[in-house]
């Protein structure tokens, strides 16, 4: 088991990824993103997760520069947005992200949402052609590892039919109350690391009485229980906060270990905190209509 946030998961291509990342979904662009990314790096995070669609890549890049931490020490993830599907647009989107992030490489690049049947009968071909753009940038040395987000096994199986380089990561919603065990198992069996977005259920699970009772036993807070729940499930958590004290707290999760009984209690909670974003319903595409 991990002993500190400097410990790493190893991706299928041998690239090491720090076992906790700092999430920036819903972090407003501008000073908030810039100062909170710097606060995360000051607190010792060395893994930052953003996305083109978050609208804060430029500020994430500025926060990294402000921190004074060398780029090589930081693992930086960003994501490809649904409007940029297909080979040519994907290649251009990668260059755009590099420019905004003020860097010459991305550590991990993810397809943010799969193209699905609801969007197009050609969804498999569309994902394959996007992926070909990913592979080109990987071979050109612009990206160190490739992955996906919000994919279900059916989307991954289809991608595997044409992919020359297999995705190393699937980033999915993961927190007590919604932890997608079948998807996690399938991805692990296929050599992928699972990252958990919204490991705190967007804050919505933090008042849950069971989670708080467990937190009380270990003298920690509910957010720390959620981060630990992901790690002990073998999932890489990406907690988000824009407050320096919480940012720090959310990575102080190595002084306690949840018992098997408490893990079971967390796994058997009624569904709480679910975002409602199901890949088959193409929620991200719906936002763009
Ligand atoms: P804030 O950014 O104002 O701190 P998730 O990572 O699951 O998406 O959850 C993020 C939400 O949880 C945000 O609303 C964030 O608010 C809140 N949050 C993050 N860390 C903590 C914490 N330690 N205690 C309480 N709320 C937190």
Coordinates of C-alpha atoms and ligand atoms in Angstrom, one line a residue:
X1 CA 0.0 0.0 0.0
X2 CA 1.1 3.6 -0.7
X3 CA 3.0 5.4 2.1
X4 CA 2.9 8.9 0.7
X5 CA 1.5 11.0 -2.2
X6 CA 4.9 10.7 -3.8
X7 CA 4.3 6.9 -4.3
X8 CA 3.4 5.9 -7.8
X9 CA 1.1 3.8 -9.9
X10 CA 2.9 2.3 -12.9
X11 CA 1.2 2.7 -16.2
X12 CA 1.2 -0.1 -18.8
X13 CA 4.0 1.7 -20.8
X14 CA 6.2 2.0 -17.7
X15 CA 5.5 5.7 -17.0
X16 CA 5.0 6.4 -13.2
X17 CA 2.1 8.5 -12.0
X18 CA 1.8 10.0 -8.5
X19 CA -0.9 8.1 -6.6
X20 CA -2.9 11.2 -5.7
X21 CA -3.7 14.0 -8.2
X22 CA -5.0 17.5 -7.7
X23 CA -8.3 17.9 -9.6
X24 CA -9.4 21.1 -11.2
X25 CA -12.9 20.4 -12.6
X26 CA -15.2 23.3 -11.6
X27 CA -12.2 25.4 -10.6
X28 CA -13.0 28.8 -12.1
X29 CA -10.5 30.1 -14.6
X30 CA -8.3 33.1 -13.8
X31 CA -6.7 33.8 -10.4
X32 CA -8.6 31.1 -8.6
X33 CA -7.2 28.4 -10.8
X34 CA -3.8 29.9 -10.9
X35 CA -3.4 30.3 -7.1
X36 CA -5.0 27.0 -6.2
X37 CA -2.7 25.1 -8.5
X38 CA 0.2 26.9 -6.9
X39 CA -1.2 26.1 -3.5
X40 CA -1.4 22.4 -4.5
X41 CA 2.2 22.3 -5.6
X42 CA 3.2 24.2 -2.4
X43 CA 1.4 21.5 -0.4
X44 CA 3.4 18.8 -2.2
X45 CA 1.1 17.5 -4.9
X46 CA 3.1 16.6 -8.0
X47 CA 0.1 15.5 -10.2
X48 CA -2.3 18.0 -11.6
X49 CA -5.4 17.1 -13.6
X50 CA -7.1 19.5 -16.0
X51 CA -9.0 19.4 -19.3
X52 CA -9.6 21.7 -22.3
X53 CA -13.3 21.8 -21.3
X54 CA -12.6 23.1 -17.8
X55 CA -11.5 26.4 -19.4
X56 CA -8.6 26.8 -17.0
X57 CA -5.6 25.2 -18.9
X58 CA -3.9 28.6 -19.2
X59 CA -4.2 29.3 -15.5
X60 CA -3.0 25.8 -14.6
X61 CA 0.1 26.5 -16.7
X62 CA 0.6 29.8 -15.0
X63 CA 0.2 28.2 -11.5
X64 CA 2.8 25.6 -12.4
X65 CA 5.2 28.4 -13.4
X66 CA 4.4 30.5 -10.3
X67 CA 5.2 27.5 -8.1
X68 CA 8.8 27.3 -9.2
X69 CA 8.5 23.5 -9.2
X70 CA 10.4 22.1 -12.2
X71 CA 8.1 20.9 -15.0
X72 CA 9.8 17.5 -15.0
X73 CA 8.8 16.9 -11.3
X74 CA 5.1 17.4 -12.2
X75 CA 2.8 14.9 -13.8
X76 CA 0.3 16.9 -15.9
X77 CA -2.9 15.5 -17.4
X78 CA -5.3 17.2 -19.7
X79 CA -8.2 16.0 -21.8
X80 CA -9.5 16.1 -25.4
X81 CA -13.0 17.6 -25.7
X82 CA -16.0 16.2 -27.6
X83 CA -16.1 19.0 -30.2
X84 CA -12.6 18.0 -31.4
X85 CA -13.2 14.4 -32.5
X86 CA -11.4 13.0 -35.5
X87 CA -7.8 12.8 -36.5
X88 CA -7.1 16.3 -37.8
X89 CA -9.0 18.2 -35.1
X90 CA -7.4 16.0 -32.4
X91 CA -3.9 16.8 -33.6
X92 CA -4.7 20.5 -33.6
X93 CA -6.4 20.3 -30.1
X94 CA -3.3 18.7 -28.6
X95 CA -1.1 21.6 -29.9
X96 CA -3.7 24.1 -28.5
X97 CA -3.5 22.5 -25.1
X98 CA 0.3 22.5 -25.1
X99 CA 0.2 26.2 -25.9
X100 CA -2.3 27.1 -23.2
X101 CA -0.5 25.0 -20.6
X102 CA 2.8 26.6 -21.6
X103 CA 4.6 23.3 -21.9
X104 CA 6.1 21.2 -24.6
X105 CA 4.7 17.8 -23.4
X106 CA 1.7 16.4 -21.6
X107 CA 2.2 13.5 -19.3
X108 CA -1.2 12.0 -19.8
X109 CA -3.8 12.9 -22.4
X110 CA -7.4 11.5 -22.2
X111 CA -10.4 11.2 -24.4
X112 CA -12.8 13.1 -22.1
X113 CA -16.0 11.3 -23.2
X114 CA -16.5 8.5 -25.7
X115 CA -18.5 9.0 -28.8
X116 CA -21.4 6.7 -28.4
X117 CA -24.3 5.2 -30.3
X118 CA -26.6 8.0 -29.3
X119 CA -24.4 10.5 -31.1
X120 CA -23.6 8.6 -34.2
X121 CA -23.9 5.1 -35.7
X122 CA -20.2 5.5 -36.7
X123 CA -19.2 6.0 -33.0
X124 CA -16.5 3.3 -33.2
X125 CA -14.9 4.8 -36.3
X126 CA -15.0 8.2 -34.7
X127 CA -13.3 7.1 -31.5
X128 CA -10.7 5.2 -33.6
X129 CA -9.9 8.2 -35.6
X130 CA -9.6 10.4 -32.6
X131 CA -7.3 7.8 -31.0
X132 CA -5.1 7.8 -34.2
X133 CA -4.5 11.5 -33.5
X134 CA -3.5 10.5 -29.9
X135 CA -1.1 7.9 -31.2
X136 CA 0.5 10.4 -33.6
X137 CA 1.2 12.9 -30.8
X138 CA 2.5 10.1 -28.6
X139 CA 5.0 9.0 -31.3
X140 CA 6.0 12.7 -31.8
X141 CA 6.9 12.9 -28.2
X142 CA 4.2 15.4 -27.2
X143 CA 2.5 13.0 -24.8
X144 CA 4.0 10.4 -22.4
X145 CA 0.9 8.3 -21.9
X146 CA -2.5 7.9 -23.5
X147 CA -5.9 7.1 -21.9
X148 CA -9.6 7.7 -21.8
X149 CA -12.2 9.0 -19.4
X150 CA -15.8 8.0 -18.8
X151 CA -15.5 4.9 -21.0
X152 CA -17.5 1.7 -20.3
X153 CA -16.0 -1.7 -21.2
X154 CA -18.1 -1.7 -24.4
X155 CA -16.4 1.5 -25.6
X156 CA -13.0 0.2 -24.7
X157 CA -13.5 -3.2 -26.4
X158 CA -14.4 -1.4 -29.6
X159 CA -11.3 0.9 -29.3
X160 CA -9.1 -2.1 -28.7
X161 CA -10.0 -3.4 -32.2
X162 CA -8.0 -0.7 -33.9
X163 CA -5.7 0.8 -31.3
X164 CA -2.0 0.2 -31.9
X165 CA -1.3 1.7 -28.4
X166 CA -3.7 0.5 -25.7
X167 CA -5.2 3.2 -23.3
X168 CA -3.2 3.1 -20.0
X169 CA -5.9 4.9 -17.9
X170 CA -9.6 5.2 -17.6
X171 CA -10.7 8.1 -15.5
X172 CA -14.3 7.6 -14.1
X173 CA -16.6 8.9 -11.4
X174 CA -15.6 7.1 -8.2
X175 CA -16.6 7.8 -4.6
X176 CA -18.5 6.1 -1.8
X177 CA -22.1 5.9 -3.0
X178 CA -21.0 5.4 -6.7
X179 CA -17.9 3.4 -7.4
X180 CA -18.6 1.4 -10.6
X181 CA -17.1 -1.9 -9.5
X182 CA -17.7 -3.8 -12.7
X183 CA -16.0 -1.1 -14.8
X184 CA -13.1 -0.9 -12.4
X185 CA -12.6 -4.7 -12.4
X186 CA -12.7 -4.9 -16.2
X187 CA -10.2 -2.1 -16.7
X188 CA -7.8 -3.5 -14.2
X189 CA -8.0 -6.9 -15.9
X190 CA -7.1 -5.2 -19.1
X191 CA -4.0 -3.6 -17.6
X192 CA -5.4 -0.1 -17.1
X193 CA -5.0 2.2 -14.1
X194 CA -8.4 3.7 -12.9
X195 CA -8.4 7.3 -11.8
X196 CA -11.4 8.6 -9.8
X197 CA -13.0 11.9 -10.6
X198 CA -15.0 13.6 -7.9
X199 CA -13.7 11.3 -5.2
X200 CA -15.6 13.4 -2.7
X201 CA -18.8 13.1 -4.8
X202 CA -18.4 16.8 -5.6
X203 CA -18.7 17.4 -1.9
X204 CA -22.2 15.9 -1.8
X205 CA -21.2 12.8 0.2
X206 CA -19.3 14.7 2.9
X207 CA -22.3 15.0 5.2
X208 CA -23.2 11.4 5.0
X209 CA -23.6 9.9 8.6
X210 CA -21.8 6.6 7.8
X211 CA -18.8 8.3 6.3
X212 CA -18.6 10.8 9.2
X213 CA -18.9 8.0 11.8
X214 CA -16.0 6.2 10.1
X215 CA -14.0 9.5 9.9
X216 CA -14.6 9.9 13.7
X217 CA -13.0 6.5 14.4
X218 CA -9.8 7.5 12.8
X219 CA -9.8 11.1 13.9
X220 CA -9.9 12.4 10.3
X221 CA -12.5 14.2 8.2
X222 CA -15.0 12.8 5.7
X223 CA -13.0 14.0 2.7
X224 CA -9.9 12.1 3.9
X225 CA -12.0 8.9 4.3
X226 CA -13.2 9.3 0.7
X227 CA -9.6 9.8 -0.6
X228 CA -8.5 6.8 1.4
X229 CA -11.4 4.8 0.1
X230 CA -10.2 5.3 -3.5
X231 CA -6.6 4.4 -2.7
X232 CA -7.5 1.3 -0.8
X233 CA -9.7 0.3 -3.7
X234 CA -6.6 0.6 -6.0
X235 CA -8.0 3.7 -7.6
X236 CA -6.1 7.0 -8.1
X237 CA -8.1 9.9 -6.5
X238 CA -8.2 13.4 -7.9
X239 CA -9.7 15.5 -5.1
X240 CA -10.5 19.1 -6.0
X241 CA -10.6 22.1 -3.7
X242 CA -9.8 25.8 -4.1
X243 CA -8.9 26.3 -0.4
X244 CA -5.3 25.8 0.7
X245 CA -6.3 24.2 4.0
X246 CA -8.5 21.6 2.3
X247 CA -6.0 21.0 -0.5
X248 CA -3.4 20.1 2.1
X249 CA -5.8 18.0 4.2
X250 CA -7.0 16.0 1.2
X251 CA -3.5 14.5 0.7
X252 CA -2.9 13.8 4.4
X253 CA -4.3 10.3 4.1
X254 CA -1.3 8.1 4.9
X255 CA -1.5 8.0 8.8
X256 CA -4.5 5.7 8.9
X257 CA -5.9 2.6 7.2
X258 CA -9.6 1.9 6.8
X259 CA -10.5 -1.6 8.2
X260 CA -12.0 -4.2 5.9
X261 CA -15.3 -3.7 7.8
X262 CA -15.2 0.1 7.1
X263 CA -14.4 -0.5 3.5
X264 CA -17.4 -2.8 3.2
X265 CA -19.6 -0.2 4.9
X266 CA -18.4 2.4 2.3
X267 CA -19.0 0.0 -0.6
X268 CA -22.5 -0.8 0.5
X269 CA -23.8 2.7 1.1
X270 CA -27.0 3.5 -0.8
X271 CA -26.4 5.4 -4.0
X272 CA -25.4 9.0 -3.0
X273 CA -23.6 11.8 -4.7
X274 CA -23.9 10.4 -8.3
X275 CA -23.4 13.1 -10.8
X276 CA -26.0 11.6 -13.2
X277 CA -23.5 11.7 -16.0
X278 CA -23.8 8.3 -17.8
X279 CA -21.6 7.8 -20.9
X280 CA -24.3 6.1 -22.9
X281 CA -26.5 9.2 -22.6
X282 CA -23.6 11.4 -24.0
X283 CA -24.0 14.1 -21.3
X284 CA -21.0 16.1 -22.5
X285 CA -22.3 16.2 -26.1
X286 CA -25.7 17.3 -24.8
X287 CA -24.0 20.3 -23.2
X288 CA -22.5 21.3 -26.6
X289 CA -25.8 21.2 -28.5
Ligands
LIG1 P1 -14.0 23.9 -2.4 O1 -13.3 23.8 -3.7 O2 -14.7 25.1 -2.1 O3 -13.0 23.5 -1.2 P2 -14.7 16.4 -5.7 O4 -13.2 16.4 -5.6 O5 -15.4 15.2 -5.4 O6 -15.1 17.0 -7.1 O7 -15.3 17.5 -4.7 C1 -15.0 18.8 -4.7 C2 -15.9 19.6 -3.8 O8 -15.7 19.2 -2.5 C3 -15.8 21.0 -3.9 O9 -17.1 21.6 -3.8 C4 -14.9 21.4 -2.8 O10 -15.1 22.7 -2.3 C5 -15.3 20.4 -1.7 N1 -14.2 20.0 -0.8 C6 -12.9 19.6 -1.2 N2 -12.2 19.3 -0.2 C7 -13.0 19.4 0.9 C8 -12.8 19.2 2.3 N3 -11.6 18.7 2.8 N4 -13.8 19.4 3.1 C9 -15.0 19.9 2.7 N5 -15.2 20.1 1.4 C10 -14.2 19.9 0.5

